[in-house]
CSV table of C-alpha atoms (C1' of nucleotides) in Angstrom, one decimal:
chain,number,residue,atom,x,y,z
R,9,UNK,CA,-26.5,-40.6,13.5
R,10,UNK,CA,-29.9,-38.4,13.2
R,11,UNK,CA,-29.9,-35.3,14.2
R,12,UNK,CA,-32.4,-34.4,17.1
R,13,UNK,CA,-35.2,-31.9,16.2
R,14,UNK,CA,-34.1,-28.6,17.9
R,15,UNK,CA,-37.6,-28.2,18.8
R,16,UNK,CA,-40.1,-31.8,19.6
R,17,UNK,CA,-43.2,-32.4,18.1
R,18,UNK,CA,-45.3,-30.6,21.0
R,19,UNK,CA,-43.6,-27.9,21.6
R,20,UNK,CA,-43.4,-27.3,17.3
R,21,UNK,CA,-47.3,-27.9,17.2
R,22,UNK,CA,-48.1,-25.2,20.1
R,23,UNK,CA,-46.0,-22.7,18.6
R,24,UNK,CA,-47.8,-23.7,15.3
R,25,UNK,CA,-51.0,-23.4,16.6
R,26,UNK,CA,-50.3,-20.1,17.9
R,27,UNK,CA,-50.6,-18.1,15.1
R,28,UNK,CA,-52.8,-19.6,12.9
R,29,UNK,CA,-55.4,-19.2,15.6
R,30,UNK,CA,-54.2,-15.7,15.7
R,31,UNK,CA,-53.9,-14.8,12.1
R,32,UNK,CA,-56.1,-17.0,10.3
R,33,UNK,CA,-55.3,-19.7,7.9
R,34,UNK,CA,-54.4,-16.6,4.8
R,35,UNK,CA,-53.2,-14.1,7.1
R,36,UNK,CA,-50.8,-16.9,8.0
R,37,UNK,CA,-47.6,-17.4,6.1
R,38,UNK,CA,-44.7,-19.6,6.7
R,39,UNK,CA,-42.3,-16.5,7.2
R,40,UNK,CA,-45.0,-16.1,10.4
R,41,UNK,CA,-44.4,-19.7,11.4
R,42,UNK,CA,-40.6,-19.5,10.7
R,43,UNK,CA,-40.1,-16.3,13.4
R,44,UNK,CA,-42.9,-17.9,15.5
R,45,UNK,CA,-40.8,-21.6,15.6
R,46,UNK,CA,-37.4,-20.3,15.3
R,47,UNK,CA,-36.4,-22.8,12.4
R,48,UNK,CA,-36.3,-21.5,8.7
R,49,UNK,CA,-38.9,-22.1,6.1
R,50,UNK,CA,-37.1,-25.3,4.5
R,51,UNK,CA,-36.8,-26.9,7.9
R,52,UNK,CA,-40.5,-26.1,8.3
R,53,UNK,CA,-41.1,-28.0,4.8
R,54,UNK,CA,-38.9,-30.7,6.3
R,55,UNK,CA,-41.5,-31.7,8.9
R,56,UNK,CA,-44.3,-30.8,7.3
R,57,UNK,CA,-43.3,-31.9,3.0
R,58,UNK,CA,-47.2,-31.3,2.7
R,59,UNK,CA,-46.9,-27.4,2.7
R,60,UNK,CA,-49.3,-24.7,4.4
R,61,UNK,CA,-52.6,-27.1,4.9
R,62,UNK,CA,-50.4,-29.8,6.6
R,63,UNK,CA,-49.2,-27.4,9.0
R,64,UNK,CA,-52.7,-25.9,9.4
R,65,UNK,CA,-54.0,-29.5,9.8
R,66,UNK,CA,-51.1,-30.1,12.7
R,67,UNK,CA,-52.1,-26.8,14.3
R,68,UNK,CA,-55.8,-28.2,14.7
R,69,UNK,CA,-54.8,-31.7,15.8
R,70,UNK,CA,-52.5,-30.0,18.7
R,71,UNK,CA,-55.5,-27.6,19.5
R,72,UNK,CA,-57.9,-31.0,19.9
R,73,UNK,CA,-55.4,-32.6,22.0
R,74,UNK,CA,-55.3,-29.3,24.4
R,75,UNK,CA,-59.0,-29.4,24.1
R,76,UNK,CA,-59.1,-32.6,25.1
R,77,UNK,CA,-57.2,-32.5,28.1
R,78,UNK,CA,-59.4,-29.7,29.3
R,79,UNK,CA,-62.2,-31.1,28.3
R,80,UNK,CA,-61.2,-34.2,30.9
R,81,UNK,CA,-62.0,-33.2,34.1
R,82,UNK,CA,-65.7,-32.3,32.9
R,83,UNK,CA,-65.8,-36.0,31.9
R,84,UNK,CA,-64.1,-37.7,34.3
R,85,UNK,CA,-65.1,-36.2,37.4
R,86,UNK,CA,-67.4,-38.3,39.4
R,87,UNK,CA,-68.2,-34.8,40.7
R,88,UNK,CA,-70.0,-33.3,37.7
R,89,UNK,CA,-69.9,-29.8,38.7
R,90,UNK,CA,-66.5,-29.9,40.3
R,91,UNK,CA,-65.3,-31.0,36.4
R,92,UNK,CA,-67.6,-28.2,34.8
R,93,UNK,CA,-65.7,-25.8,36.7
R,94,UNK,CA,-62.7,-27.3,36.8
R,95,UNK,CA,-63.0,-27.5,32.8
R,96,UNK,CA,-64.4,-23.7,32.7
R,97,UNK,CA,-61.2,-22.9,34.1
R,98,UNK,CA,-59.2,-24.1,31.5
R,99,UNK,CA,-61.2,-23.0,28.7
R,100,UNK,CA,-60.3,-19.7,30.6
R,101,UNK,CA,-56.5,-20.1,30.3
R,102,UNK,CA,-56.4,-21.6,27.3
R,103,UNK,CA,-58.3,-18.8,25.8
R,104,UNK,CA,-55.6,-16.0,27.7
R,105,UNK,CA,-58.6,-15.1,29.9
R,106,UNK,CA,-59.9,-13.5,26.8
R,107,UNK,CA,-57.1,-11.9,24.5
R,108,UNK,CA,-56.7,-15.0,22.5
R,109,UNK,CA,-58.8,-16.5,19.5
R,110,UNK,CA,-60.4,-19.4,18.8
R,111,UNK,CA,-59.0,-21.5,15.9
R,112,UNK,CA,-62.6,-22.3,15.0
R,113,UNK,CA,-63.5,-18.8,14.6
R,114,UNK,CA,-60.1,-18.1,12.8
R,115,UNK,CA,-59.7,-20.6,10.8
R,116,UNK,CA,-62.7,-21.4,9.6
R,117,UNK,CA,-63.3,-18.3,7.4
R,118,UNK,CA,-64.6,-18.8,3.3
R,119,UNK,CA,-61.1,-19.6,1.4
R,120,UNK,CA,-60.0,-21.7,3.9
R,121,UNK,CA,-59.6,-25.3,2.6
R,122,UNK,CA,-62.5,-27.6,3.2
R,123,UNK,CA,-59.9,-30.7,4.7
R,124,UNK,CA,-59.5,-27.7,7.3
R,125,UNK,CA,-62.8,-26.4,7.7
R,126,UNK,CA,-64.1,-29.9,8.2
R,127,UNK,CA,-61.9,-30.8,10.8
R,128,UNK,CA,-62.9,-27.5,12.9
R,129,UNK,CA,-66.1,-28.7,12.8
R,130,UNK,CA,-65.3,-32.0,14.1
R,131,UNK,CA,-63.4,-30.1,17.0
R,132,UNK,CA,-66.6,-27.9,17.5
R,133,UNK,CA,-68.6,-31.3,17.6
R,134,UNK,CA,-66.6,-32.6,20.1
R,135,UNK,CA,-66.3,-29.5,22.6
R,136,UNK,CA,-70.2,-29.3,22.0
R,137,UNK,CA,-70.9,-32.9,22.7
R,138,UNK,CA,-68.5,-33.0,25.7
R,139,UNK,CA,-70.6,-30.2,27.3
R,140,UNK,CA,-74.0,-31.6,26.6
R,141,UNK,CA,-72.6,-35.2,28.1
R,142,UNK,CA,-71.9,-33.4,31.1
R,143,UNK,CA,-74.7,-31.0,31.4
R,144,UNK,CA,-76.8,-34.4,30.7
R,145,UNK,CA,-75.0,-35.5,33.6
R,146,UNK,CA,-75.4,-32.3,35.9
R,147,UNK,CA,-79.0,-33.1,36.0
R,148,UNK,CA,-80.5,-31.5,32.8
R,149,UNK,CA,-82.9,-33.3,30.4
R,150,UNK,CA,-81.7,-33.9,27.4
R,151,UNK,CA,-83.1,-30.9,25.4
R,152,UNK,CA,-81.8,-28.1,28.1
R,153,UNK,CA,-78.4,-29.9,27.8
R,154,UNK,CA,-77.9,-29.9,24.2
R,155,UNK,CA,-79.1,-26.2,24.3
R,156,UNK,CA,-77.3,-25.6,27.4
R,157,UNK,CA,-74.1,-26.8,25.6
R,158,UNK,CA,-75.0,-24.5,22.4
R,159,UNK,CA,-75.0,-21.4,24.6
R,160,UNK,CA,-71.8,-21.9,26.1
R,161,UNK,CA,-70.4,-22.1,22.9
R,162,UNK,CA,-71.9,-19.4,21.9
R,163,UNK,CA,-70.9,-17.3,24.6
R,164,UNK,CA,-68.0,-18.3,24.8
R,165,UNK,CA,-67.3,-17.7,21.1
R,166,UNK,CA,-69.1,-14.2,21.0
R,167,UNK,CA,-67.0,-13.0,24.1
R,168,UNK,CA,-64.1,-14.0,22.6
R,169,UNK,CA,-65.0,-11.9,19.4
R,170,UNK,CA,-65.9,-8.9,21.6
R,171,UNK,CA,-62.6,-8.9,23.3
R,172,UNK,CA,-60.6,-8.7,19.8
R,173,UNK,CA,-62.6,-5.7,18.4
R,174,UNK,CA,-62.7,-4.1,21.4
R,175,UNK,CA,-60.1,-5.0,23.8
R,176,UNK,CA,-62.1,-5.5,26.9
R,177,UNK,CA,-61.4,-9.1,28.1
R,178,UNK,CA,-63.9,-8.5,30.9
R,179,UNK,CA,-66.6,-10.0,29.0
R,180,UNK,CA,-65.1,-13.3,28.6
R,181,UNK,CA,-63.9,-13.8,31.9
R,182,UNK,CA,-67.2,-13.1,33.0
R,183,UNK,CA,-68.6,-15.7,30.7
R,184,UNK,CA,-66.1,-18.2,31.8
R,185,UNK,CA,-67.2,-17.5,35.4
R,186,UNK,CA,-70.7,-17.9,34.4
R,187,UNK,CA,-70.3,-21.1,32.4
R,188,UNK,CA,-71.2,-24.0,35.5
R,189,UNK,CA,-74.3,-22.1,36.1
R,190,UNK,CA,-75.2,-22.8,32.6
R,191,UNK,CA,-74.6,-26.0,32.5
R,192,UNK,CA,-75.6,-27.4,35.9
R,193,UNK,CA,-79.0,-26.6,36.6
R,194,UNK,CA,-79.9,-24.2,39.1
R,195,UNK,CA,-81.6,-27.3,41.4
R,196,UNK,CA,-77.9,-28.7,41.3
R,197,UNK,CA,-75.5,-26.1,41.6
A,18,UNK,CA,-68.3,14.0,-21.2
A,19,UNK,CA,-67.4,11.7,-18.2
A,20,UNK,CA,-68.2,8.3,-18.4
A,21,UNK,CA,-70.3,7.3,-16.0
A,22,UNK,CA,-69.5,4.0,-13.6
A,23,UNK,CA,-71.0,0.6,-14.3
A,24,UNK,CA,-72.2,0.4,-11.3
A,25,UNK,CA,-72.7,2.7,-8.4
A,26,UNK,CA,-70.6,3.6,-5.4
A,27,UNK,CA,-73.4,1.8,-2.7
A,28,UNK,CA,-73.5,-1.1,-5.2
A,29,UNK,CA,-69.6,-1.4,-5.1
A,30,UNK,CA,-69.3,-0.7,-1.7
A,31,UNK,CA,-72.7,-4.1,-0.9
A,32,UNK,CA,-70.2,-6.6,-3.6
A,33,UNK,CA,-66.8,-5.6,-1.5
A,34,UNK,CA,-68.4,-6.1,1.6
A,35,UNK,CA,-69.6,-8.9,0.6
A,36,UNK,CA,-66.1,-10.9,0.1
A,37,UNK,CA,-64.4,-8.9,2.7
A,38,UNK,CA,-66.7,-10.1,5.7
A,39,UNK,CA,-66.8,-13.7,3.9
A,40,UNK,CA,-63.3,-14.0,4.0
A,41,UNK,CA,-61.4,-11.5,5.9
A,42,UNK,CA,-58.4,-9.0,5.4
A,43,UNK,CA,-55.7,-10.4,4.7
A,44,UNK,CA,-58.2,-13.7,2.6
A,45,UNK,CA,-59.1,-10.8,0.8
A,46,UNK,CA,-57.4,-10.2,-2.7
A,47,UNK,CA,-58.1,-7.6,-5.5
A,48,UNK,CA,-59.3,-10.5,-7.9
A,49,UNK,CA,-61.7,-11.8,-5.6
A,50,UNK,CA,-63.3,-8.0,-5.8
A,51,UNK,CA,-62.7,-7.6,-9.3
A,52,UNK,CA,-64.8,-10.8,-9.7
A,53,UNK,CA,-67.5,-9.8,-7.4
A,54,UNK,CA,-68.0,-6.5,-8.8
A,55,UNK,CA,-67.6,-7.3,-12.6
A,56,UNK,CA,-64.9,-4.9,-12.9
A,57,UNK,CA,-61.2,-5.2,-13.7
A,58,UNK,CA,-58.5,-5.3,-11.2
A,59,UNK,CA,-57.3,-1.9,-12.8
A,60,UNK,CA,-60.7,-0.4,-12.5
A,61,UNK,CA,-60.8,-1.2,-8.5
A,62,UNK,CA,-57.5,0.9,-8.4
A,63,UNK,CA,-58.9,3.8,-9.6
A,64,UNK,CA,-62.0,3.6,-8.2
A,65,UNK,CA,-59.7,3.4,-4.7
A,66,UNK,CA,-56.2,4.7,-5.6
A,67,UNK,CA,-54.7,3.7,-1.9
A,68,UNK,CA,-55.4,0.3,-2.9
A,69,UNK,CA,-56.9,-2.7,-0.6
A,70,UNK,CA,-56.5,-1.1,2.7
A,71,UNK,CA,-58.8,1.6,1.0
A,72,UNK,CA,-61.5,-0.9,-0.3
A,73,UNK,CA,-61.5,-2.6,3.1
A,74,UNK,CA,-62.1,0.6,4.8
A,75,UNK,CA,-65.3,1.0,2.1
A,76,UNK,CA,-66.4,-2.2,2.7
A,77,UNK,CA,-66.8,-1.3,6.6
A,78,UNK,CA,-68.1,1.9,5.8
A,79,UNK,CA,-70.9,0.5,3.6
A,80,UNK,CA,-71.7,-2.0,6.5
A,81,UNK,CA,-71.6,1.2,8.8
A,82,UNK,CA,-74.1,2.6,7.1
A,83,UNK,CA,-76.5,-0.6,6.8
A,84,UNK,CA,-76.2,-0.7,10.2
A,85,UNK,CA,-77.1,2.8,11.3
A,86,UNK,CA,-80.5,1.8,9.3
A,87,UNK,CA,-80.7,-1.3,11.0
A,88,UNK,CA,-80.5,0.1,14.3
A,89,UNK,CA,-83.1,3.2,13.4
A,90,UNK,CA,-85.8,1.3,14.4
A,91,UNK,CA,-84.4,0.7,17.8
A,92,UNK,CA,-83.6,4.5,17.9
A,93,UNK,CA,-86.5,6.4,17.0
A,94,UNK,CA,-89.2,4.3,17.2
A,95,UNK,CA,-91.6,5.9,20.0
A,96,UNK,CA,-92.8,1.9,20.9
A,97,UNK,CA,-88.8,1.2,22.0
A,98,UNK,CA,-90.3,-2.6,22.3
A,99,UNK,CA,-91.6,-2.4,18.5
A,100,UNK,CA,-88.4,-0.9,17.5
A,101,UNK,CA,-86.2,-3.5,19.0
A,102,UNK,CA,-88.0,-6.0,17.6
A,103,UNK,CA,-88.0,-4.4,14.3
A,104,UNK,CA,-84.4,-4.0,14.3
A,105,UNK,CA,-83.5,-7.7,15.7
A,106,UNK,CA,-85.2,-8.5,12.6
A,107,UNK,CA,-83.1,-6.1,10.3
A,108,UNK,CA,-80.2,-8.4,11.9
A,109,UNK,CA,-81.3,-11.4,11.0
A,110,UNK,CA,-81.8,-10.5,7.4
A,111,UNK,CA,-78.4,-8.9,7.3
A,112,UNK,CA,-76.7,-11.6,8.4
A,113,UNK,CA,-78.7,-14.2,6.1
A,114,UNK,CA,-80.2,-15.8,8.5
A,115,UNK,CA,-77.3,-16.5,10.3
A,116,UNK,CA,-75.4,-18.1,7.1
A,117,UNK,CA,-73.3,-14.8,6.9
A,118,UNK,CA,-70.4,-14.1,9.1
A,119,UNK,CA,-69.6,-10.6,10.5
A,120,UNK,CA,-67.1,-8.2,9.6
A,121,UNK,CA,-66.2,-7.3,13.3
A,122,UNK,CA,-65.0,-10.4,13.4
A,123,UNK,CA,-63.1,-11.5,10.3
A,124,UNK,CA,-61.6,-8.1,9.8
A,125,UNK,CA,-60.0,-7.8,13.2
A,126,UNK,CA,-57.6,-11.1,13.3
A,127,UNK,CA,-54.2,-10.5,13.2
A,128,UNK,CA,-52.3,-9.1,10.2
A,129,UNK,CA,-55.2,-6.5,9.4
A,130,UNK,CA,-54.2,-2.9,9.3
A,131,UNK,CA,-54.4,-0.9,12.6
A,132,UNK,CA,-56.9,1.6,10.7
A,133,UNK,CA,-59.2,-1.2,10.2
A,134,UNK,CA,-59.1,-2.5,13.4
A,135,UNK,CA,-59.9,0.7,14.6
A,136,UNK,CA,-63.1,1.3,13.0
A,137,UNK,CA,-64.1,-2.0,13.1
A,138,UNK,CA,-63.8,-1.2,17.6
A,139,UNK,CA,-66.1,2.1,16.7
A,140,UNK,CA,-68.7,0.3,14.5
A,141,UNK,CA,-68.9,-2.1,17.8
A,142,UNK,CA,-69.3,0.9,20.3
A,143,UNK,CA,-71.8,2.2,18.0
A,144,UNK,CA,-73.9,-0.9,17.6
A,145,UNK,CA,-73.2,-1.5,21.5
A,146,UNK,CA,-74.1,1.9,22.1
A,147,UNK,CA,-77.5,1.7,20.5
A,148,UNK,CA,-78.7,-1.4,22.1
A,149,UNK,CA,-77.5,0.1,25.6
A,150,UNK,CA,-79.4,3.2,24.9
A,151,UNK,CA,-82.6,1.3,23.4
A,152,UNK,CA,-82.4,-1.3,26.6
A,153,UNK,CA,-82.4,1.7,29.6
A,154,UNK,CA,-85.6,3.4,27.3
A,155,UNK,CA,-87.5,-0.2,27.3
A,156,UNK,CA,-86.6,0.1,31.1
A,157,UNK,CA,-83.4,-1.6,31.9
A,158,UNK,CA,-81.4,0.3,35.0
A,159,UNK,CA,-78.1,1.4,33.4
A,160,UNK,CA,-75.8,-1.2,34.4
A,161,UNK,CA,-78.4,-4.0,33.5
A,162,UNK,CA,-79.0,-1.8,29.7
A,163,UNK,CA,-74.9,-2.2,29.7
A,164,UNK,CA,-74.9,-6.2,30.5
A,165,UNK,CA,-78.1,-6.7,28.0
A,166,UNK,CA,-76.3,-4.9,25.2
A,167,UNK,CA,-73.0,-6.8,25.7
A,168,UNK,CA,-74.6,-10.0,26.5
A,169,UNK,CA,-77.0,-9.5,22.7
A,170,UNK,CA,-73.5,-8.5,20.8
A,171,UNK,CA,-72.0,-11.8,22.6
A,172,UNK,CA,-74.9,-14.0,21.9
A,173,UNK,CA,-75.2,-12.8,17.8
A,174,UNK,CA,-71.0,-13.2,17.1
A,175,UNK,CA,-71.2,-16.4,19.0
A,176,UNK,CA,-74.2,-17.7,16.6
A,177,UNK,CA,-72.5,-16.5,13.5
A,178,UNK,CA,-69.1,-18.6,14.9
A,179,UNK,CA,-71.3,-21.6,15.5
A,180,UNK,CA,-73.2,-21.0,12.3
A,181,UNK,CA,-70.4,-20.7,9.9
A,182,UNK,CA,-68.3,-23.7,11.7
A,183,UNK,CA,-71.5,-26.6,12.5
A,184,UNK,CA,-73.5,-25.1,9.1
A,185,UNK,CA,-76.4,-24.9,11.9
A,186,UNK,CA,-78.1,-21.8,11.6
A,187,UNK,CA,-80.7,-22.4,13.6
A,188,UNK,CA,-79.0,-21.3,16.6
A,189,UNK,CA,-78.6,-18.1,15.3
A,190,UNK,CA,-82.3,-17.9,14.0
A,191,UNK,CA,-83.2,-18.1,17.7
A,192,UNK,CA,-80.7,-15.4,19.1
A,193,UNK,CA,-82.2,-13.1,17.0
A,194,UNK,CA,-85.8,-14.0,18.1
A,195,UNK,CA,-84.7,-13.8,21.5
A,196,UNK,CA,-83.0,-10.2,21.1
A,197,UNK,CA,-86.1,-8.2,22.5
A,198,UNK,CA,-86.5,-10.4,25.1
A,199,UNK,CA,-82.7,-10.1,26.0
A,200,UNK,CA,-83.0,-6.1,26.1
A,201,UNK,CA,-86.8,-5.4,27.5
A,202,UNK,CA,-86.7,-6.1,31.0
A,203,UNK,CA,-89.6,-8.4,31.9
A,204,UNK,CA,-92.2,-7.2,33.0
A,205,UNK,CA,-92.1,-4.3,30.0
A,206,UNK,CA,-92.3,-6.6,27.2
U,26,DG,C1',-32.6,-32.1,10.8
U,27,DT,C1',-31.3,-27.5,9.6
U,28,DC,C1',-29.5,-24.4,6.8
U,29,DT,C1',-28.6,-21.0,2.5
U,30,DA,C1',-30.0,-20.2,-1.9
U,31,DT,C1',-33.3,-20.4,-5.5
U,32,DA,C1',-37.2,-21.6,-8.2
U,33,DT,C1',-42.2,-20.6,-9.1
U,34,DT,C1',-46.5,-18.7,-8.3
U,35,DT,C1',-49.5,-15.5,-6.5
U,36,DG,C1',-51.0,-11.0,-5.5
U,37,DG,C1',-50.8,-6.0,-4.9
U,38,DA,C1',-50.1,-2.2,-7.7
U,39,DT,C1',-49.0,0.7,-12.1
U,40,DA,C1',-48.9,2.4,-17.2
U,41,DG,C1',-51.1,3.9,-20.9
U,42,DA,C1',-54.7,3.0,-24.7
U,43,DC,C1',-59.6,3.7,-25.6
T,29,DG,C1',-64.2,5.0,-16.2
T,30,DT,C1',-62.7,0.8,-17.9
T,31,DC,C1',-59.7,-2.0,-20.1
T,32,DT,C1',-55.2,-4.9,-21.5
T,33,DA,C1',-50.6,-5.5,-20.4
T,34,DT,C1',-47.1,-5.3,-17.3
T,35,DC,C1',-44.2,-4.5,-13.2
T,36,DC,C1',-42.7,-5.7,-8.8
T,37,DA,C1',-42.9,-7.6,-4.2
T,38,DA,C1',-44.3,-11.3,-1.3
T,39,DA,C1',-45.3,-15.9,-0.5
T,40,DT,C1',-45.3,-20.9,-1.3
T,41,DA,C1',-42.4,-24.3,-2.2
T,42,DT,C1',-37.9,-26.9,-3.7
T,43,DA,C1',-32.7,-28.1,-4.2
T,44,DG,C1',-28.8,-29.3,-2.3
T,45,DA,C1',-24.8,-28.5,1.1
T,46,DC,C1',-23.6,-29.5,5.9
DNA sequence: GTCTATATTTGGATAGAC
DNA sequence: GTCTATCCAAATATAGAC
């Protein structure tokens, strides 16, 4: 009879995703996601026959389907605002309230294969257009939302940079606190 | 009589920067410098006997240096207005116009040497430090000079992310033009 | 499906001639 | 100071037993 994974699917892809968005995907190595899964390298190239850039690619697909669950409530809630923060919040978590890194930061950097780098962008793209849907829906005008969206991204991203070279988190959490009054305009809030 | 180099310690240190903040640490290898610099792997070595943790500090002490220029402006300039703007402009063109990506943030994921990751945290307090000090000259109270600094680091990492992930530069285009207005208080621009 | 053991390639680093 | 040639360790990937 097969053999059940020691470790599902999920719980594999999290793990996964964990250190690539840490390390990068050459600072990675599959010793790294070995230690970080607790199965050996060959069972590694069991599920994933594909090598490195398949388990990069599974890292991203788990990261969109976080993403995506975040991303809900900002979409879903009848109560615009009430989802903006309620997302903002979990962009907040997910992120470690600021000691964490972004995959699309991490991952994205020149050697990186372009299968991978395309498929950040897609995840960009999506966050992006999630955020200017609901900002749309908050009350801006089409222009202030897609720019509205742009600067959370930005901030978000840039906080999240400041907090790995120089350890203060404060920033981000700060950001993430700020992000509803960014996207909901002031008339609304 | 001693031979002298093909090409010139500031020249070496601009081509190793170059890769490094395009690709990272650990991206990094010596045949990537090799071919950026025209020299032989060997040749790197002694140029830098403690090998590629020694070219990476280089590299970041070359972009220290073209940032202490960069941020002159904003230092000495009598007209602190003129001399941020002057300055945000410096940015822009040493980031390519927001096509480059910043060594403060692919030098500092995981996996990079400690030493690096220091000085990569001083560069930052530096460059923060400057725009806090040019920011309470143009006017700012100190704990606004302190947000406006952060708040212009945030905003130019974040653009570089969102540049190098999208290919949308523009984003970061308009940070930069936005700078002085970020760290003159109002009514002093 | 996971493991131990191994093959193969890459990459950091060195030796020594010129 | 730069080069060719080489060493050696690390990393990706594979083979085959259980």
């Amino acid at each position: 009879m097969p053999r059940p994974p020691s470790v599902d699917e999920d719980q594999l892809g999290d793990l996964i995703a964990a250190v690539f968005r840490a390390k990068g995907y050459e600072g990675t190595g599959i010793g790294d996601l070995a230690t970080a899964s607790g199965l050996q390298r060959a069972s590694l190239y069991h599920r994933f026959p594909d090598g490195k850039e398949q388990m990069a690619q599974v890292a991203l697909t788990h990261v969109g389907r976080r993403f995506a669950a975040i991303l809900a409530p900002m979409r879903d809630d009848p109560d615009v605002a009430r989802g903006i923060a309620e997302t903002a919040r979990g962009l907040g978590e997910f992120y470690g309230f600021g000691a964490l890194s972004c995959v699309l930061d991490t991952m994205t950097l020149a050697g990186a294969p372009a299968p991978l780098r395309d498929r950040a962008r897609s995840l960009a793209t999506a966050w992006l257009d999630a955020m200017t849907d609901a900002a749309r829906r908050a009350g801006h005008r089409p222009e202030a939302a897609v720019r509205a969206a742009r600067d959370a991204f930005v901030r978000v991203e840039g906080a999240l940079v400041l907090g790995r070279v120089t350890g203060d988190t404060g920033v981000f959490a700060e950001t993430v606190a700020l992000l509803p009054s960014l996207l909901v305009p002031e008339d609304r809030a």
